[in-house]
Each structure stands twice: as structure tokens, then as C-alpha cells.
Amino acid sequence: MKPGETKVADTNGRFLQVRRGGRSLNDANWTNGRILLSNQRLILAGTGGKRTFALSDIEQIGGRFDVNQRIATVSDYLALRYNDGEDVVLVAPADPDEFELDLYGTLLNATKFLVRHPAVEGGVVQNTEWVGARLKVEEAGVSIATVEGSFVHVRLDDIGDIEMGRRTVREETREVIEVEHSYDDGTSVQTYISGPERPVTILKSLLRIGEEQSETALELSKQDKQVLMALYSGVSPFDIPAFLGIDVDDVEELFTRLIDHNVLDEVRVRHEVELNARGRSIAADAIDDQAANM
């Protein structure tokens, strides 16, 4: 290790370069070897030698690059893009989830961001200011500490929608991530995050993991969607059976299934439930689909 360099992760796995100079390498094949991550660089060491990537060169994480069947059969690789996306290396560590969090944390934890929180609360725009902040990548999500002493936790499994756009931030036009999530009491909020372009892009990739979990296709029946839309419209969970004409026991089974799918949060047994960010997102889409088909 170089002076000031510390090891973050050291594991076995496989890796390959799948794009070089903007051209896909269709004959690429996996190389088994050692994957070493430090606070400064990523080292991939195999039988053919060692390659080193400065973390500052990694511009984006994520996406699928299944240029052949050997790659397509691997579901849990990380795509690392550099050189303006012209070059892409795929990394498949032995424990992909742990390594992914280590990588995101190493890339983001020392970065200074600007945050507006809450930018929107309960659907109402708030008059909050942009303040400096640092974040920490954790197993369950992202914790944000502002210079004013406030603390925000965005759970990956609670992310509803993410929007990306350019906004005026302290009199400058910057890229801003608008992420919807919830307070512990279930109140829907939006937090706006901005900062240097590269870390913002990488943070968006991390938060997209949560959004994609929320958008994972569920086998929802028409009755499931009716219940979600009723809750979204403000109907009490205790009134759902009478409101929709469904047997109480059937509603209890339905609630249990949607809780298991992380669409509802259980408040107390016998089931008082409330929509979480994922449930709100699904319910809103169902309402839009219903309106489009009328």
C-alpha cells in the first residue's frame, strides 16, 4: 500500500473488460482472481497480470453489459465505467452485496454534498435552504449529517421515486437528485441532494438500487391494486372490507402478503397498515393506469 492508503476490501472473484474505446468486446471472458479495494484504488489481479484503477477515474456504477452468454448468465456483477463511459470493466466479487456497499462507501463517504431537507413534506413544498452535509453509506441505506446538526436517513427499501434534474443551488445551476422516502411515522418526504457532478452520478446509481427494488414487478391482482388505491385515497385499513366488499379474513391475508412484499408497513396487529414509499409509488401508478383506461 502507498502512504496514506488503507485496505477496504480484499476478496476473490472474477472480472473482465467488456468495453474499450467505446467498442464492445463480444469475445470477452471472465478471469478468476483477487479483487482488492483500498481508499485510493481498485486492483484486479489474475493469472494474466494485475490491473489498477484509481477510484477517481470511476465515473459511474451500474448497468448491464451482456455482450455474450458467458456474461449474461452472471446476475450479480458490477459495471464500472470510466473514460467518459468509453471503457467498462465488470467485477463479480464472491460477496457482491458487501463489496458493492464497500465500493459505494469508499467513493462517497468523504464527499461534501449540499442538501435540502425536507424539500417536500406530505406533498407540501417546504421553504428550506441548501446546507452543507456529508453522508455515510450503510447496509440499509444512506445516512446524511448536515453542518447544522440535523440527521437524515434514507433507507434503500423505502425509496419511492427518484428524479434527476438541474436546479439553481446557491445561485449556481447544478445537477440535483430528488429522492422520495419516508419518516418513521410514515410521512412522505422528498430530500434534494446536490454536489460535484461525479459523486452525484454515483450516488444516483446507489439510490437507484432502492428505487428498482420498489419497482420490482409484483404479481398484483386487481383486488390488490384496489386495496392500495383505497389506502392511497385515505381509506382506513379497518374500513377496507366494507369499502371494497371483501371478507375481513381475505383482507388480512392480503395485508400480510403486501407486508411481506414490502409494499405496506405494519403499524400494529390486527392489521393496521400504512403505505410506505414503495406502496405509494405502486398505488399512484395503478391510479394513473386506471385513469388512462377510462
Tab-separated table of C-alpha atoms in Angstrom:
chain	number	residue	atom	x	y	z
A	1	MET	CA	0.000	0.000	0.000
A	2	LYS	CA	1.047	3.555	-0.690
A	3	PRO	CA	1.471	6.122	2.108
A	4	GLY	CA	-1.963	7.155	3.357
A	5	GLU	CA	-3.618	4.205	1.654
A	6	THR	CA	-5.768	1.765	3.627
A	7	LYS	CA	-7.334	-1.513	2.594
A	8	VAL	CA	-11.131	-1.558	2.484
A	9	ALA	CA	-11.911	-4.979	0.984
A	10	ASP	CA	-9.909	-7.982	-0.181
A	11	THR	CA	-11.795	-10.842	-1.798
A	12	ASN	CA	-11.774	-13.397	-4.577
A	13	GLY	CA	-13.977	-13.145	-7.629
A	14	ARG	CA	-13.859	-12.689	-11.374
A	15	PHE	CA	-13.641	-9.746	-13.716
A	16	LEU	CA	-13.266	-8.712	-17.339
A	17	GLN	CA	-13.158	-5.695	-19.612
A	18	VAL	CA	-16.313	-5.570	-21.689
A	19	ARG	CA	-15.864	-2.249	-23.482
A	20	ARG	CA	-12.741	-0.477	-24.666
A	21	GLY	CA	-12.651	2.832	-26.526
A	22	GLY	CA	-16.427	2.740	-26.893
A	23	ARG	CA	-16.380	-0.659	-28.608
A	24	SER	CA	-17.993	-3.742	-27.043
A	25	LEU	CA	-15.668	-6.741	-26.733
A	26	ASN	CA	-18.013	-9.533	-27.772
A	27	ASP	CA	-15.472	-12.295	-27.150
A	28	ALA	CA	-14.724	-11.162	-23.564
A	29	ASN	CA	-14.374	-13.917	-20.978
A	30	TRP	CA	-14.151	-13.922	-17.199
A	31	THR	CA	-10.816	-14.045	-15.387
A	32	ASN	CA	-10.680	-15.505	-11.890
A	33	GLY	CA	-8.525	-13.692	-9.375
A	34	ARG	CA	-8.217	-11.352	-6.440
A	35	ILE	CA	-10.175	-8.122	-6.052
A	36	LEU	CA	-8.561	-5.578	-3.760
A	37	LEU	CA	-10.227	-2.278	-2.856
A	38	SER	CA	-8.423	0.491	-0.989
A	39	ASN	CA	-9.389	4.056	-0.208
A	40	GLN	CA	-7.495	5.124	-3.348
A	41	ARG	CA	-7.727	2.406	-5.975
A	42	LEU	CA	-9.175	-0.876	-7.186
A	43	ILE	CA	-6.776	-3.694	-8.042
A	44	LEU	CA	-7.759	-6.712	-10.135
A	45	ALA	CA	-5.098	-9.440	-10.025
A	46	GLY	CA	-5.416	-12.579	-12.150
A	47	THR	CA	-3.231	-15.119	-13.897
A	48	GLY	CA	-2.654	-12.678	-16.749
A	49	GLY	CA	-1.341	-9.924	-14.514
A	50	LYS	CA	-2.606	-7.038	-12.446
A	51	ARG	CA	-4.681	-4.010	-13.397
A	52	THR	CA	-5.076	-0.937	-11.219
A	53	PHE	CA	-7.841	1.662	-11.387
A	54	ALA	CA	-7.731	4.921	-9.467
A	55	LEU	CA	-11.078	5.436	-7.732
A	56	SER	CA	-11.082	8.996	-9.039
A	57	ASP	CA	-11.335	7.551	-12.573
A	58	ILE	CA	-14.556	5.631	-11.883
A	59	GLU	CA	-17.357	7.832	-13.175
A	60	GLN	CA	-20.409	5.613	-12.898
A	61	ILE	CA	-21.512	2.266	-11.491
A	62	GLY	CA	-24.256	0.036	-12.826
A	63	GLY	CA	-25.965	-1.188	-15.947
A	64	ARG	CA	-25.931	-4.468	-17.828
A	65	PHE	CA	-23.314	-5.274	-20.486
A	66	ASP	CA	-24.308	-8.789	-21.554
A	67	VAL	CA	-22.322	-8.917	-24.772
A	68	ASN	CA	-22.241	-12.726	-24.754
A	69	GLN	CA	-23.838	-15.677	-22.989
A	70	ARG	CA	-20.935	-16.133	-20.553
A	71	ILE	CA	-21.635	-12.686	-19.140
A	72	ALA	CA	-25.428	-12.830	-19.356
A	73	THR	CA	-25.571	-15.852	-17.039
A	74	VAL	CA	-23.961	-13.839	-14.206
A	75	SER	CA	-26.588	-11.739	-12.440
A	76	ASP	CA	-24.566	-10.038	-9.721
A	77	TYR	CA	-21.680	-8.244	-11.381
A	78	LEU	CA	-20.843	-4.544	-11.001
A	79	ALA	CA	-20.198	-2.474	-14.112
A	80	LEU	CA	-17.567	0.228	-13.575
A	81	ARG	CA	-17.450	2.945	-16.230
A	82	TYR	CA	-14.527	5.284	-16.818
A	83	ASN	CA	-13.064	7.450	-19.615
A	84	ASP	CA	-16.463	9.114	-20.218
A	85	GLY	CA	-18.109	5.702	-20.383
A	86	GLU	CA	-15.930	4.611	-23.287
A	87	ASP	CA	-14.351	1.870	-21.150
A	88	VAL	CA	-16.228	-0.564	-18.897
A	89	VAL	CA	-14.920	-3.250	-16.547
A	90	LEU	CA	-17.184	-5.840	-14.940
A	91	VAL	CA	-16.398	-7.080	-11.439
A	92	ALA	CA	-18.117	-10.081	-9.806
A	93	PRO	CA	-16.809	-10.483	-6.221
A	94	ALA	CA	-17.553	-13.502	-4.058
A	95	ASP	CA	-19.881	-11.444	-1.843
A	96	PRO	CA	-21.314	-8.874	-4.277
A	97	ASP	CA	-23.645	-7.102	-1.834
A	98	GLU	CA	-20.943	-6.476	0.760
A	99	PHE	CA	-18.390	-5.401	-1.839
A	100	GLU	CA	-20.913	-3.091	-3.531
A	101	LEU	CA	-21.555	-1.234	-0.269
A	102	ASP	CA	-17.813	-1.038	0.416
A	103	LEU	CA	-17.234	0.435	-3.038
A	104	TYR	CA	-20.040	2.993	-2.804
A	105	GLY	CA	-18.914	3.955	0.686
A	106	THR	CA	-15.310	4.430	-0.400
A	107	LEU	CA	-16.377	6.607	-3.323
A	108	LEU	CA	-18.920	8.737	-1.449
A	109	ASN	CA	-18.262	8.913	2.293
A	110	ALA	CA	-15.625	11.662	2.151
A	111	THR	CA	-17.570	13.863	-0.288
A	112	LYS	CA	-19.163	17.166	0.668
A	113	PHE	CA	-22.740	17.470	-0.578
A	114	LEU	CA	-25.442	20.129	-0.410
A	115	VAL	CA	-28.836	19.047	0.906
A	116	ARG	CA	-32.359	20.475	1.146
A	117	HIS	CA	-34.399	18.553	3.696
A	118	PRO	CA	-37.259	18.287	3.735
A	119	ALA	CA	-37.715	19.891	0.332
A	120	VAL	CA	-41.244	18.459	0.246
A	121	GLU	CA	-43.154	17.054	3.222
A	122	GLY	CA	-46.556	15.413	2.986
A	123	GLY	CA	-46.878	16.733	-0.560
A	124	VAL	CA	-46.247	20.339	0.531
A	125	VAL	CA	-43.167	22.209	-0.702
A	126	GLN	CA	-41.073	23.455	2.234
A	127	ASN	CA	-39.099	26.679	2.433
A	128	THR	CA	-35.845	25.001	3.432
A	129	GLU	CA	-32.377	26.173	2.455
A	130	TRP	CA	-29.448	24.283	0.969
A	131	VAL	CA	-26.949	23.312	3.659
A	132	GLY	CA	-23.625	21.501	3.618
A	133	ALA	CA	-23.661	17.811	4.504
A	134	ARG	CA	-21.722	14.583	4.474
A	135	LEU	CA	-23.193	11.161	4.004
A	136	LYS	CA	-22.347	7.656	5.065
A	137	VAL	CA	-23.246	4.567	3.088
A	138	GLU	CA	-24.662	1.901	5.383
A	139	GLU	CA	-26.060	-1.578	4.885
A	140	ALA	CA	-29.674	-0.401	4.955
A	141	GLY	CA	-29.277	2.924	3.185
A	142	VAL	CA	-27.653	6.336	3.344
A	143	SER	CA	-27.271	8.491	6.456
A	144	ILE	CA	-26.847	12.223	5.921
A	145	ALA	CA	-25.469	14.595	8.571
A	146	THR	CA	-25.758	18.315	7.893
A	147	VAL	CA	-23.453	21.031	9.197
A	148	GLU	CA	-26.411	22.394	11.186
A	149	GLY	CA	-26.620	19.189	13.194
A	150	SER	CA	-29.688	17.616	11.593
A	151	PHE	CA	-29.681	13.972	10.578
A	152	VAL	CA	-31.479	12.295	7.662
A	153	HIS	CA	-31.679	8.578	6.977
A	154	VAL	CA	-32.774	7.325	3.553
A	155	ARG	CA	-33.485	3.592	3.641
A	156	LEU	CA	-32.942	1.857	0.324
A	157	ASP	CA	-36.023	-0.300	0.857
A	158	ASP	CA	-38.160	2.803	1.438
A	159	ILE	CA	-37.343	4.805	-1.695
A	160	GLY	CA	-40.372	5.680	-3.795
A	161	ASP	CA	-39.310	7.754	-6.792
A	162	ILE	CA	-36.065	9.409	-7.827
A	163	GLU	CA	-35.928	12.369	-10.184
A	164	MET	CA	-32.800	13.901	-11.634
A	165	GLY	CA	-32.656	17.441	-12.966
A	166	ARG	CA	-30.872	20.742	-12.954
A	167	ARG	CA	-31.838	23.316	-10.348
A	168	THR	CA	-30.465	26.575	-9.014
A	169	VAL	CA	-28.371	25.727	-5.977
A	170	ARG	CA	-26.837	28.699	-4.186
A	171	GLU	CA	-27.053	30.776	-7.362
A	172	GLU	CA	-25.447	28.054	-9.497
A	173	THR	CA	-27.131	25.580	-11.852
A	174	ARG	CA	-26.337	22.071	-10.637
A	175	GLU	CA	-27.498	18.509	-11.033
A	176	VAL	CA	-29.895	17.620	-8.223
A	177	ILE	CA	-31.198	14.257	-7.037
A	178	GLU	CA	-34.774	14.423	-5.751
A	179	VAL	CA	-35.429	11.296	-3.693
A	180	GLU	CA	-38.771	10.368	-2.141
A	181	HIS	CA	-38.719	8.413	1.118
A	182	SER	CA	-40.497	8.380	4.500
A	183	TYR	CA	-40.122	9.440	8.093
A	184	ASP	CA	-40.503	6.759	10.740
A	185	ASP	CA	-44.115	7.859	11.230
A	186	GLY	CA	-44.863	7.173	7.566
A	187	THR	CA	-44.941	10.807	6.389
A	188	SER	CA	-43.778	11.082	2.779
A	189	VAL	CA	-40.861	13.468	2.243
A	190	GLN	CA	-38.501	14.438	-0.524
A	191	THR	CA	-34.854	15.219	0.069
A	192	TYR	CA	-32.845	17.112	-2.556
A	193	ILE	CA	-29.130	16.342	-2.840
A	194	SER	CA	-26.532	18.118	-4.972
A	195	GLY	CA	-22.770	18.343	-5.178
A	196	PRO	CA	-19.883	17.634	-7.546
A	197	GLU	CA	-21.132	16.007	-10.747
A	198	ARG	CA	-19.260	12.694	-10.451
A	199	PRO	CA	-20.267	11.885	-6.841
A	200	VAL	CA	-23.862	12.910	-7.589
A	201	THR	CA	-23.944	10.479	-10.528
A	202	ILE	CA	-22.511	7.691	-8.364
A	203	LEU	CA	-24.955	8.455	-5.536
A	204	LYS	CA	-27.831	8.309	-8.010
A	205	SER	CA	-26.701	4.795	-9.007
A	206	LEU	CA	-26.777	3.736	-5.364
A	207	LEU	CA	-30.225	5.202	-4.726
A	208	ARG	CA	-31.488	3.584	-7.930
A	209	ILE	CA	-30.882	0.225	-6.273
A	210	GLY	CA	-33.601	1.122	-3.787
A	211	GLU	CA	-35.883	2.550	-6.449
A	212	GLU	CA	-35.536	-0.590	-8.549
A	213	GLN	CA	-36.402	-2.693	-5.514
A	214	SER	CA	-39.542	-0.604	-5.161
A	215	GLU	CA	-40.385	-1.042	-8.830
A	216	THR	CA	-39.779	-4.782	-8.884
A	217	ALA	CA	-42.677	-6.319	-10.722
A	218	LEU	CA	-45.137	-7.900	-8.318
A	219	GLU	CA	-47.931	-10.267	-9.256
A	220	LEU	CA	-50.599	-7.861	-8.049
A	221	SER	CA	-54.207	-8.828	-8.635
A	222	LYS	CA	-56.955	-6.348	-9.438
A	223	GLN	CA	-58.071	-6.691	-5.818
A	224	ASP	CA	-54.550	-5.945	-4.545
A	225	LYS	CA	-54.470	-2.739	-6.570
A	226	GLN	CA	-57.944	-1.750	-5.364
A	227	VAL	CA	-56.766	-2.028	-1.771
A	228	LEU	CA	-53.613	0.023	-2.457
A	229	MET	CA	-55.619	2.720	-4.233
A	230	ALA	CA	-58.117	2.833	-1.356
A	231	LEU	CA	-55.309	3.276	1.199
A	232	TYR	CA	-53.698	5.885	-1.044
A	233	SER	CA	-57.017	7.782	-1.104
A	234	GLY	CA	-57.169	7.872	2.694
A	235	VAL	CA	-59.469	4.946	3.496
A	236	SER	CA	-58.676	3.441	6.912
A	237	PRO	CA	-57.342	-0.136	6.783
A	238	PHE	CA	-60.154	-1.101	9.169
A	239	ASP	CA	-62.724	0.188	6.664
A	240	ILE	CA	-61.262	-1.658	3.657
A	241	PRO	CA	-63.540	-4.758	3.943
A	242	ALA	CA	-66.727	-2.683	3.922
A	243	PHE	CA	-65.383	-0.156	1.429
A	244	LEU	CA	-64.488	-2.793	-1.159
A	245	GLY	CA	-66.912	-5.527	-0.150
A	246	ILE	CA	-64.168	-8.024	0.725
A	247	ASP	CA	-64.263	-10.549	3.537
A	248	VAL	CA	-62.296	-9.439	6.621
A	249	ASP	CA	-60.135	-12.605	6.671
A	250	ASP	CA	-59.323	-12.170	2.983
A	251	VAL	CA	-58.225	-8.580	3.638
A	252	GLU	CA	-55.987	-9.768	6.494
A	253	GLU	CA	-54.327	-12.309	4.180
A	254	LEU	CA	-53.918	-9.627	1.525
A	255	PHE	CA	-52.323	-7.223	4.030
A	256	THR	CA	-49.917	-9.954	5.170
A	257	ARG	CA	-48.842	-10.663	1.592
A	258	LEU	CA	-48.280	-6.982	0.803
A	259	ILE	CA	-46.316	-6.531	4.036
A	260	ASP	CA	-44.122	-9.487	3.032
A	261	HIS	CA	-43.551	-7.812	-0.354
A	262	ASN	CA	-42.535	-4.585	1.432
A	263	VAL	CA	-45.441	-2.615	-0.030
A	264	LEU	CA	-47.103	-1.946	3.325
A	265	ASP	CA	-45.656	-1.208	6.738
A	266	GLU	CA	-47.361	-2.877	9.667
A	267	VAL	CA	-48.352	-0.450	12.419
A	268	ARG	CA	-49.825	-2.963	14.806
A	269	VAL	CA	-51.586	-6.310	14.789
A	270	ARG	CA	-54.566	-6.860	13.909
A	271	HIS	CA	-53.543	-5.250	10.931
A	272	GLU	CA	-53.313	-1.535	10.970
A	273	VAL	CA	-51.167	-0.686	7.992
A	274	GLU	CA	-49.973	2.334	6.095
A	275	LEU	CA	-48.485	2.802	2.666
A	276	ASN	CA	-44.727	3.185	2.553
A	277	ALA	CA	-42.826	4.892	-0.260
A	278	ARG	CA	-42.890	1.764	-2.396
A	279	GLY	CA	-46.619	1.289	-1.854
A	280	ARG	CA	-47.347	4.921	-2.698
A	281	SER	CA	-45.404	4.603	-5.915
A	282	ILE	CA	-47.293	1.447	-6.952
A	283	ALA	CA	-50.668	2.905	-5.946
A	284	ALA	CA	-50.050	6.121	-7.873
A	285	ASP	CA	-49.112	4.112	-10.974
A	286	ALA	CA	-52.249	1.980	-10.584
A	287	ILE	CA	-54.426	5.101	-10.351
A	288	ASP	CA	-52.751	6.553	-13.455
A	289	ASP	CA	-53.312	3.289	-15.344
A	290	GLN	CA	-56.950	3.205	-14.273
A	291	ALA	CA	-57.472	6.791	-15.393
A	292	ALA	CA	-55.825	6.094	-18.759
A	293	ASN	CA	-58.139	3.149	-19.380
A	294	MET	CA	-61.353	5.024	-18.543
